[in-house]
mmCIF file of C-alpha atoms in Angstrom:
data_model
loop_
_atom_site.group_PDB
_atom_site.id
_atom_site.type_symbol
_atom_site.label_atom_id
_atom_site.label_comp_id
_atom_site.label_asym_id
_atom_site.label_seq_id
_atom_site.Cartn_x
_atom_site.Cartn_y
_atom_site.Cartn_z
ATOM 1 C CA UNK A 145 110.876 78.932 116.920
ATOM 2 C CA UNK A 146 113.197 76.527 114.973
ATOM 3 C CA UNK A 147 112.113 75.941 111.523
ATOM 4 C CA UNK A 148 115.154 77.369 109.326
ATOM 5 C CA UNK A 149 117.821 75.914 108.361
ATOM 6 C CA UNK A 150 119.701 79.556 107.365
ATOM 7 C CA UNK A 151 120.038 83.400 108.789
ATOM 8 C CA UNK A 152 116.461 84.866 108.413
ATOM 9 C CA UNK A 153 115.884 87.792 106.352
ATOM 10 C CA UNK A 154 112.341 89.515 107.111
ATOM 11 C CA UNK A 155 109.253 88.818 108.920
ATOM 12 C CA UNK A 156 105.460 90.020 108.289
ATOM 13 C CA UNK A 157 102.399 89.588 110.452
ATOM 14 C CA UNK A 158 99.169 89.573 108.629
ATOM 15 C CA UNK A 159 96.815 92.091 108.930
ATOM 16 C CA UNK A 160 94.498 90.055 111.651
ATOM 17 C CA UNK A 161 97.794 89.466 114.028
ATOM 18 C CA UNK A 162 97.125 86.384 113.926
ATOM 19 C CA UNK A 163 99.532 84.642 111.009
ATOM 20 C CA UNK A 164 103.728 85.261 111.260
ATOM 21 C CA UNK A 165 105.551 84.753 108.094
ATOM 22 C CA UNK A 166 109.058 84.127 107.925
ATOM 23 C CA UNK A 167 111.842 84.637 105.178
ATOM 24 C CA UNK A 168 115.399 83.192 105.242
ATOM 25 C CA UNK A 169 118.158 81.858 103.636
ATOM 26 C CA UNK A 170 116.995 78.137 103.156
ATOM 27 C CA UNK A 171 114.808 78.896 100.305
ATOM 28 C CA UNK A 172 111.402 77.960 101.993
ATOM 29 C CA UNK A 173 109.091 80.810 103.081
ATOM 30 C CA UNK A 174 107.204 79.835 106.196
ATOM 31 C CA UNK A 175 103.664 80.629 107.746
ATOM 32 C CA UNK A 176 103.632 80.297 112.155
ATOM 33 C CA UNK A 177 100.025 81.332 114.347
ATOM 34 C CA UNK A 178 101.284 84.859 115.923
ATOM 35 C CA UNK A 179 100.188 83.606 119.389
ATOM 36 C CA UNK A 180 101.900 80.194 120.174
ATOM 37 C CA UNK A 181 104.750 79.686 117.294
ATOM 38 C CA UNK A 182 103.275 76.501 116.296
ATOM 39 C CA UNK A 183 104.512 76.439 112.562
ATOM 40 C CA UNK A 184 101.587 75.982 110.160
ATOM 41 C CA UNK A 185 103.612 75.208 106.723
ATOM 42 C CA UNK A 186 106.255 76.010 104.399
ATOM 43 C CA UNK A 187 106.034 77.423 100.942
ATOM 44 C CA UNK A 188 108.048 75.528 98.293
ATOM 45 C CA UNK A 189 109.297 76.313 95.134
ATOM 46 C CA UNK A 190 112.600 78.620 95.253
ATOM 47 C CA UNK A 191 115.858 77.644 94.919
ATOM 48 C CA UNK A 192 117.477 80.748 96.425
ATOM 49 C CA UNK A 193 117.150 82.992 99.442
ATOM 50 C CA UNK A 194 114.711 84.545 99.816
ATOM 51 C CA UNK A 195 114.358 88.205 100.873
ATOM 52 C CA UNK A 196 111.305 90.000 101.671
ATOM 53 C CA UNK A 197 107.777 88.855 101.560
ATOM 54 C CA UNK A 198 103.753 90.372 102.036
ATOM 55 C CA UNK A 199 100.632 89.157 102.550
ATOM 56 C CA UNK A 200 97.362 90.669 101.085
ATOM 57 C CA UNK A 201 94.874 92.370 103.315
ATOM 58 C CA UNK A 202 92.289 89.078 103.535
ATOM 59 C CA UNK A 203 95.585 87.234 103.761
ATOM 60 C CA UNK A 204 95.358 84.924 101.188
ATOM 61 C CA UNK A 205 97.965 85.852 99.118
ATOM 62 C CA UNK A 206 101.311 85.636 99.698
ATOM 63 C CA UNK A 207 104.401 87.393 97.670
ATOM 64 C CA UNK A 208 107.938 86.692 98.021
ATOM 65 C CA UNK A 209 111.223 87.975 96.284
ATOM 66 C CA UNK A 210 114.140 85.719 96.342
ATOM 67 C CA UNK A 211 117.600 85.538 94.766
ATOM 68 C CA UNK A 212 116.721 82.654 92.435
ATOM 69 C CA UNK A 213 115.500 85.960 90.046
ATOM 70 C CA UNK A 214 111.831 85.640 91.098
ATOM 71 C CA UNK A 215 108.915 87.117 92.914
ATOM 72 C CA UNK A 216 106.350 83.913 93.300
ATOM 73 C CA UNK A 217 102.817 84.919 94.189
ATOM 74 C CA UNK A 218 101.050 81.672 96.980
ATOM 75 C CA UNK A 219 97.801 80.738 97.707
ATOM 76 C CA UNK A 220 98.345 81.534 101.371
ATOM 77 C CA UNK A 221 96.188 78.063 102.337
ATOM 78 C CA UNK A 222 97.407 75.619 100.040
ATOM 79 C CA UNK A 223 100.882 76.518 99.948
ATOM 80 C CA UNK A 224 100.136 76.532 95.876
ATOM 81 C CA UNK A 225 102.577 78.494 93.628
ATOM 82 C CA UNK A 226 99.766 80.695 91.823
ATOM 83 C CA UNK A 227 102.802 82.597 89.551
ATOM 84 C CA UNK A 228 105.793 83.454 89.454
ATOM 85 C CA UNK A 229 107.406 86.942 88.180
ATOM 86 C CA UNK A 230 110.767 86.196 86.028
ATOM 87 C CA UNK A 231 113.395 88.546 86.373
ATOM 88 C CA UNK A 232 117.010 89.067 84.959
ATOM 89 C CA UNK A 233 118.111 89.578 88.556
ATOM 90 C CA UNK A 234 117.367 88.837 92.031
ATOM 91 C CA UNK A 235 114.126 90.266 93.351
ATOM 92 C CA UNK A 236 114.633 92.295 96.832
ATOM 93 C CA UNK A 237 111.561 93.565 98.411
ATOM 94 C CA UNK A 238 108.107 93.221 97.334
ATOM 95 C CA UNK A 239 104.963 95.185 98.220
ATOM 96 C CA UNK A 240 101.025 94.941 97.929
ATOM 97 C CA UNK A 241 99.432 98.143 97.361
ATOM 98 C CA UNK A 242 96.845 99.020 99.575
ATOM 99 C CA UNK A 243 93.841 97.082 97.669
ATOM 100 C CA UNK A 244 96.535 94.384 96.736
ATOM 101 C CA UNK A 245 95.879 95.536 92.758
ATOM 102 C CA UNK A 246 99.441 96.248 92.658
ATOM 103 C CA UNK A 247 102.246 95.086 93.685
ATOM 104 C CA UNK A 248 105.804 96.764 93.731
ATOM 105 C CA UNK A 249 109.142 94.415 93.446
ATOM 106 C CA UNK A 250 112.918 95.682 93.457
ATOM 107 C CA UNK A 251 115.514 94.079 91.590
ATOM 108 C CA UNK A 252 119.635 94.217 92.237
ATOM 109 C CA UNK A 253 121.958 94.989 89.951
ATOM 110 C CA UNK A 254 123.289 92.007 88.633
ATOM 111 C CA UNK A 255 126.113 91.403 85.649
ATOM 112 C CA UNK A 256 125.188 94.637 83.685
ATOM 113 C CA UNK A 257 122.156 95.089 84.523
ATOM 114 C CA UNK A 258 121.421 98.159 87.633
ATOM 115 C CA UNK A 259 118.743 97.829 90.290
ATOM 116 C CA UNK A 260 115.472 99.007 89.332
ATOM 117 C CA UNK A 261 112.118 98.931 91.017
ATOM 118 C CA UNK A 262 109.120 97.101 89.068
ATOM 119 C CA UNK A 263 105.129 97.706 89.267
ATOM 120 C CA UNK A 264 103.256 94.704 88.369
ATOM 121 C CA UNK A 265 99.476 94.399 88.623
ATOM 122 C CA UNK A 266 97.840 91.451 90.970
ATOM 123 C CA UNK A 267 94.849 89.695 88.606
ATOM 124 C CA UNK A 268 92.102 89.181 91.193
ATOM 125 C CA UNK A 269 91.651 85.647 89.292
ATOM 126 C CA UNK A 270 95.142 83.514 88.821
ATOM 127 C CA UNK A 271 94.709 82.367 85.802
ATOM 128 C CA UNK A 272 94.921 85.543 83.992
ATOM 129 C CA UNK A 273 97.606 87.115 85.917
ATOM 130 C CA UNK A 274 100.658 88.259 83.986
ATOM 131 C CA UNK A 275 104.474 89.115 84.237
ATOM 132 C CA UNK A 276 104.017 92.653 82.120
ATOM 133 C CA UNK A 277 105.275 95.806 84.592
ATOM 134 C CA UNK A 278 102.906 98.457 84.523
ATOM 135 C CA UNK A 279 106.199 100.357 85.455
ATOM 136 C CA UNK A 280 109.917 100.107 85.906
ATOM 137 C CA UNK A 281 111.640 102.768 87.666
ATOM 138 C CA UNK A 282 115.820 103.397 87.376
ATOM 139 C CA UNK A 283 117.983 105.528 89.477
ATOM 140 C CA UNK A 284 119.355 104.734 92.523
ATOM 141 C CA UNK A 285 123.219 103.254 92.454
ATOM 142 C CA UNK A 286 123.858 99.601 94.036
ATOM 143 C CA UNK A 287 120.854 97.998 95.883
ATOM 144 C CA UNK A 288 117.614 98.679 96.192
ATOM 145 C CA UNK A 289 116.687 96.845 99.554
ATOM 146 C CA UNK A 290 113.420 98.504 100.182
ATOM 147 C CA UNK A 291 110.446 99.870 98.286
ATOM 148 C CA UNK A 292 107.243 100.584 99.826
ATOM 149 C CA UNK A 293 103.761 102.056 98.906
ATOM 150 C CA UNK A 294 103.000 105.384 99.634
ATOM 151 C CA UNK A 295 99.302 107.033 100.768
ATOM 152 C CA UNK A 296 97.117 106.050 98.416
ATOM 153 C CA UNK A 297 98.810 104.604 95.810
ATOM 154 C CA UNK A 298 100.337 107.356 94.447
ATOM 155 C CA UNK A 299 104.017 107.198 95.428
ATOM 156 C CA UNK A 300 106.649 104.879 96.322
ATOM 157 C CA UNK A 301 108.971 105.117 98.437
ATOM 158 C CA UNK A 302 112.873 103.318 97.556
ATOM 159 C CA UNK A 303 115.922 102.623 99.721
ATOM 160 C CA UNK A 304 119.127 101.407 100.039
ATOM 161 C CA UNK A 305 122.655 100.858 99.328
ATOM 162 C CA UNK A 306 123.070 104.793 98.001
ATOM 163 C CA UNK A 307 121.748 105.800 101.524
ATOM 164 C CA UNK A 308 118.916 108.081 99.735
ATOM 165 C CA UNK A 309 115.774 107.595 100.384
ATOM 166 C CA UNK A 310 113.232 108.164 96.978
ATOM 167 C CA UNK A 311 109.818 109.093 96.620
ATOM 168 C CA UNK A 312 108.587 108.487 93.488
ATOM 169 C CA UNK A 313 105.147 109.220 91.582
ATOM 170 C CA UNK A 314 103.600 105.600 91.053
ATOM 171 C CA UNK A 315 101.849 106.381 87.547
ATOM 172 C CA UNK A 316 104.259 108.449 85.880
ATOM 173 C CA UNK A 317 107.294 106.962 87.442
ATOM 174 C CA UNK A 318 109.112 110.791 88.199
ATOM 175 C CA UNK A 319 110.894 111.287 91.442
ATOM 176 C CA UNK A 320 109.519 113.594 93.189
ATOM 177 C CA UNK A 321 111.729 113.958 96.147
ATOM 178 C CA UNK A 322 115.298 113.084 97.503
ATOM 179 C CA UNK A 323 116.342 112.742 101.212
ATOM 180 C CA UNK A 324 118.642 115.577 101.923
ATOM 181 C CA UNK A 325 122.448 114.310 101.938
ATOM 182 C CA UNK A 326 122.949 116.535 105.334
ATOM 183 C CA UNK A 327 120.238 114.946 107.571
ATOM 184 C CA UNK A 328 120.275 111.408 105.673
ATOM 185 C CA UNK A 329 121.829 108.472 106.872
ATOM 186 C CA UNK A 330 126.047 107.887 105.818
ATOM 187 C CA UNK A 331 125.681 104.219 104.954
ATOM 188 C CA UNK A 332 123.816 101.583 103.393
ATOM 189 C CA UNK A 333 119.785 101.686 104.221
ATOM 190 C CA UNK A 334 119.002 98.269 105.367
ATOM 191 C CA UNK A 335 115.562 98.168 106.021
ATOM 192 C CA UNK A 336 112.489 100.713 106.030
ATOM 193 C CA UNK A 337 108.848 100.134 108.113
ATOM 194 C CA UNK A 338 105.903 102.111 107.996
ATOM 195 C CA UNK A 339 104.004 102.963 110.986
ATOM 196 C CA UNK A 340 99.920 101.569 111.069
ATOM 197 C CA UNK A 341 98.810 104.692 109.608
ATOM 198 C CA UNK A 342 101.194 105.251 106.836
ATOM 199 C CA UNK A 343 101.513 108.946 107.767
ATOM 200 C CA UNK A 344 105.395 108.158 108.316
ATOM 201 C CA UNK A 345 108.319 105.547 108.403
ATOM 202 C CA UNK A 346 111.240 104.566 109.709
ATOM 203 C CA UNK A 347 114.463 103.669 108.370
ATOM 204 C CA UNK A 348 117.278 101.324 109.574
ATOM 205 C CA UNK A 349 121.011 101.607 108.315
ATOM 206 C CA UNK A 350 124.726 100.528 108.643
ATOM 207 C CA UNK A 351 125.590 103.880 109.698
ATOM 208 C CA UNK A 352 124.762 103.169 113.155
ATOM 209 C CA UNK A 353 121.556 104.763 113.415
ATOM 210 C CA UNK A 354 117.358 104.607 112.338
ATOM 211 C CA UNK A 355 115.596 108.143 111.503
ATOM 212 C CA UNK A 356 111.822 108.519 111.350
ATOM 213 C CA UNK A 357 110.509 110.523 108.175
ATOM 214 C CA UNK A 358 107.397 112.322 107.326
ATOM 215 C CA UNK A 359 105.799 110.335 104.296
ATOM 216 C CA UNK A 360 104.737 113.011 102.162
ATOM 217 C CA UNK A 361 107.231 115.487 103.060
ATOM 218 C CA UNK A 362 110.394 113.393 103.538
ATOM 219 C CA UNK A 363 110.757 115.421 106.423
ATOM 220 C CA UNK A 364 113.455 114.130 109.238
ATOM 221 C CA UNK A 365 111.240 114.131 112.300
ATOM 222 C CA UNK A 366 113.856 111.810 115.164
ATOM 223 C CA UNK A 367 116.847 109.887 115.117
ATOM 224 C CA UNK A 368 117.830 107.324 117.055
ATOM 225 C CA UNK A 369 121.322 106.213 117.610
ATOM 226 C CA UNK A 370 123.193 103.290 118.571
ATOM 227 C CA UNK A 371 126.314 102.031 118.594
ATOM 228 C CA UNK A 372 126.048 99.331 116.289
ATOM 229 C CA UNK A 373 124.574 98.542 112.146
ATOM 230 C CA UNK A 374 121.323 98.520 112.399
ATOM 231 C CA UNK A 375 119.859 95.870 109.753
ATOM 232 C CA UNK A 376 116.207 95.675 111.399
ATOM 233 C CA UNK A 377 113.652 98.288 112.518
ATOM 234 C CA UNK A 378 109.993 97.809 113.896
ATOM 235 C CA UNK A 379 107.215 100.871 115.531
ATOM 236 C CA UNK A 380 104.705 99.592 118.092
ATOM 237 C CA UNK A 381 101.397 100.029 116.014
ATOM 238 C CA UNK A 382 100.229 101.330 120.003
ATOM 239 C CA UNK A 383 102.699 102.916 121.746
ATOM 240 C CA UNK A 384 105.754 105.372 121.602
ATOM 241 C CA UNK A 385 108.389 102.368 121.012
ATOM 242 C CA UNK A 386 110.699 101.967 118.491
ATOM 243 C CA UNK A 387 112.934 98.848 117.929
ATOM 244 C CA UNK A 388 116.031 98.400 116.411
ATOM 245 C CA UNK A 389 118.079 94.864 115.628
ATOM 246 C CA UNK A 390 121.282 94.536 114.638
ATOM 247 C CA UNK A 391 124.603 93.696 115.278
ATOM 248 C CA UNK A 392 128.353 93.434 113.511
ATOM 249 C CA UNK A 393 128.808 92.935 110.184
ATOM 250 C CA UNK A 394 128.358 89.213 109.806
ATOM 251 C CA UNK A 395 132.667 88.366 108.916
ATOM 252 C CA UNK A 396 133.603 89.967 112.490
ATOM 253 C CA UNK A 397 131.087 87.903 114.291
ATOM 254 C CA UNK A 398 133.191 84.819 114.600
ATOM 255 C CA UNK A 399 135.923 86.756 116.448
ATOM 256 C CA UNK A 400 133.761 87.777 119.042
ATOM 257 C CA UNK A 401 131.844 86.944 122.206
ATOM 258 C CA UNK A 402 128.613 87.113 122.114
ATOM 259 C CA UNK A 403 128.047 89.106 124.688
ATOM 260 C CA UNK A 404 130.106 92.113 123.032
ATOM 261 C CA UNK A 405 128.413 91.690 119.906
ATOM 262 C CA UNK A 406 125.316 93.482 120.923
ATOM 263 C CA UNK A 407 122.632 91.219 119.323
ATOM 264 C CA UNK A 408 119.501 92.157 121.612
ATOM 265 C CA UNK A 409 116.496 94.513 120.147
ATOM 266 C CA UNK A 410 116.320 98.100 121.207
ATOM 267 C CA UNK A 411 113.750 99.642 122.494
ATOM 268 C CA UNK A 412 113.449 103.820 122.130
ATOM 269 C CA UNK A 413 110.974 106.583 123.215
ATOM 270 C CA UNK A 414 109.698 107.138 119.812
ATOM 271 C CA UNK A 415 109.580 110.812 121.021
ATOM 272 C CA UNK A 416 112.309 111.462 123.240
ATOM 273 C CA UNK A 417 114.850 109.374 121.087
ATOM 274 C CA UNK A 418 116.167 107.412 124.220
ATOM 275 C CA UNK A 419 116.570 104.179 124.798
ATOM 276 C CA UNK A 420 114.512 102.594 127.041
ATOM 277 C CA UNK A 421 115.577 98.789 127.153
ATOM 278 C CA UNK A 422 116.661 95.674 125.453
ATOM 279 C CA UNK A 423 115.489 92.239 124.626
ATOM 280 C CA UNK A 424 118.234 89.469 124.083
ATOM 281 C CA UNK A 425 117.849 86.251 122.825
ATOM 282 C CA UNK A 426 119.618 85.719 119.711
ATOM 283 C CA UNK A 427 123.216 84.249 119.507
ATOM 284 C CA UNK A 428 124.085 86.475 116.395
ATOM 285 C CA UNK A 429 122.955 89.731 114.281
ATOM 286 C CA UNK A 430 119.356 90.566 114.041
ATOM 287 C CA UNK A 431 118.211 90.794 110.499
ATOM 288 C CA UNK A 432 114.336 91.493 110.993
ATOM 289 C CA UNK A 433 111.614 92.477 113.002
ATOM 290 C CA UNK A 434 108.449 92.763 113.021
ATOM 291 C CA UNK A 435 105.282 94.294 115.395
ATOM 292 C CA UNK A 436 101.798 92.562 115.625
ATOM 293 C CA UNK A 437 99.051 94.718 114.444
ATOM 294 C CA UNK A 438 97.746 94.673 117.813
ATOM 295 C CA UNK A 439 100.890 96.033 119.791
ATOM 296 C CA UNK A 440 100.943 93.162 121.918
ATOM 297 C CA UNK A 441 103.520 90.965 120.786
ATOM 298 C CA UNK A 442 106.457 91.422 118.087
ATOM 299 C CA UNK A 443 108.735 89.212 116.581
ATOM 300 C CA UNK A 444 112.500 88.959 115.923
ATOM 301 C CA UNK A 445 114.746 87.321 113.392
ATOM 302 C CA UNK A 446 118.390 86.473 113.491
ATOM 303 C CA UNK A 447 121.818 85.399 112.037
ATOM 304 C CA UNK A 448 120.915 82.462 113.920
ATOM 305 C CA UNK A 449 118.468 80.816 112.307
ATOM 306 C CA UNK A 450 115.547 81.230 115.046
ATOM 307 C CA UNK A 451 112.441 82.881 114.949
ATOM 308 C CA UNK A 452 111.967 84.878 118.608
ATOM 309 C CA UNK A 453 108.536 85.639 119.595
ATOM 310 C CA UNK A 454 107.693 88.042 122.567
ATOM 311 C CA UNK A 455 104.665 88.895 123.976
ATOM 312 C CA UNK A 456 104.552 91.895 126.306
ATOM 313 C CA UNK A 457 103.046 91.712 129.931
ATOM 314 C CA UNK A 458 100.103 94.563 130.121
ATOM 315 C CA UNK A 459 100.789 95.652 133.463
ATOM 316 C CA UNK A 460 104.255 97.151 132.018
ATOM 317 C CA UNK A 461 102.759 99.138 130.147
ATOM 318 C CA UNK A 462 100.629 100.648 132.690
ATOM 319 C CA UNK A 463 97.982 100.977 130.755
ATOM 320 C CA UNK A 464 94.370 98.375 129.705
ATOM 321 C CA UNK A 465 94.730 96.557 126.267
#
């Protein structure tokens, strides 16, 4: 699917399967149906990249974080700008709570300023939504590239450039836990899913490798390892697959083939840490991917400006969808 102009940066199905939305460079957030990559609009109103983005439960909101220094909430429909959250410094990642009352947004460290993580509450009505934080959380050194919800509400969960991974209490704003320096990743956290349940996740980094975690625990349950940065990881929602995207650091890519610079998705046994197989495609570094609720299909992003969709044929998977 062209539609981009720029790298793309994350991707999000909605909760039905049946809505992709796409983030990228170019500054324009963009909605595609799940099953046939027809592109259904674009959202306009940044003038930066733009880095993560959600989508409520009933999918009619939309948030995105972008490096023009704001999170803008959409009408998911209309393509309307409903508000927009004004920061100091580029927003990262952004994510609804489960309920969509809340939503959490990171920020970098910009000028003087150091990253922090924000909790702003979603007004069920537009007109009397506000940019007050319910919460600001500061800590982690460099980046913040991913903050997610916890169970229930009651913690979130931050990574990123410090390679520790944070659990904090959502209404108090303490950290609770740290990931342990021993079994944590070396490098850089790139990117951080949750599986369908939220009983775990999985992290992506430069170090070469992604590590699934218990989400209450911050227990290290698998890692997987490649041989190149990971910057994108995925869990099949129905089976024991795990996929990880990647590829060189974006200033060695012009001095290499293609070929040798390892741009296809991995698949691994979720359990026996293996890998199991590979899907190319994309003439450069994979920067996100992203499942279908429903298992069946899932959805790559790259370097390259394209959106790859894949749907899987049922008879490889031996088993009735």
């Amino acid at each position: 699917m062209k539609g981009h102009e720029r790298p793309l940066t994350f991707l999000k199905y909605n909760r039905d399967g049946d809505l992709l939305f796409s983030c990228a460079k170019d500054h324009n957030p963009t909605v595609w149906f799940a099953d046939n990559g027809e592109r259904l609009g674009t959202y306009r109103g940044h003038n930066g990249a733009v880095w993560c983005c959600d989508v409520s439960r009933d999918s009619m909101r939309l948030i995105t974080g972008s490096a023009d220094q704001t999170a803008k909430l959409w009408n998911v429909q209309t393509g309307q700008q409903l508000f927009s959250f004004n920061f100091d410094s580029p927003a990262r990642a952004v994510d609804f709570s489960v309920g969509d009352k809340l939503a959490v947004i990171t920020t970098d460290p910009f000028m003087e300023l150091p990253s922090a993580i924000h909790v702003k509450r979603i007004a069920r009505d537009p007109s009397e939504q506000t940019g007050e934080s319910v919460l600001v959380l500061k800590g982690p050194q460099g980046r913040i590239n991913r903050a997610v919800w916890g169970p229930l509400n009651k913690t979130i969960v931050s990574a990123g450039e410090d390679a520790v991974i944070r659990i904090w209490d959502s209404e108090t704003g303490k950290l609770l836990k740290e990931s342990d320096k021993e079994t944590g990743h070396k490098k850089t956290i790139t990117s951080l899913t949750k599986s369908s349940d939220g009983s775990h996740f999985i992290t992506g980094s430069l170090d070469k490798s992604a590590r699934l975690w218990d989400i209450r625990t911050l227990t290290l349950i698998k890692t997987y390892v490649t041989e190149r940065p990971v910057n994108a990881v995925t869990m099949s929602p129905l089976l024991d697959h795990v996929v990880l995207g990647g590829g060189q650091d974006a200033s060695a890519v012009t001095t290499t083939d293609h070929r040798a610079g390892k741009f296809e998705a991995k698949f691994y046994d979720k359990i026996l840490q293996e890998e199991i197989g590979g899907v190319k495609g994309h003439f450069g570094p994979i920067n996100a991917l992203a499942f279908n609720p429903d298992g069946k299909s899932f959805s790559s992003g790259g370097e390259d400006g394209y959106v790859r969709l894949h749907h899987f044929d049922p008879d490889y998977f031996n088993i009735k969808l």
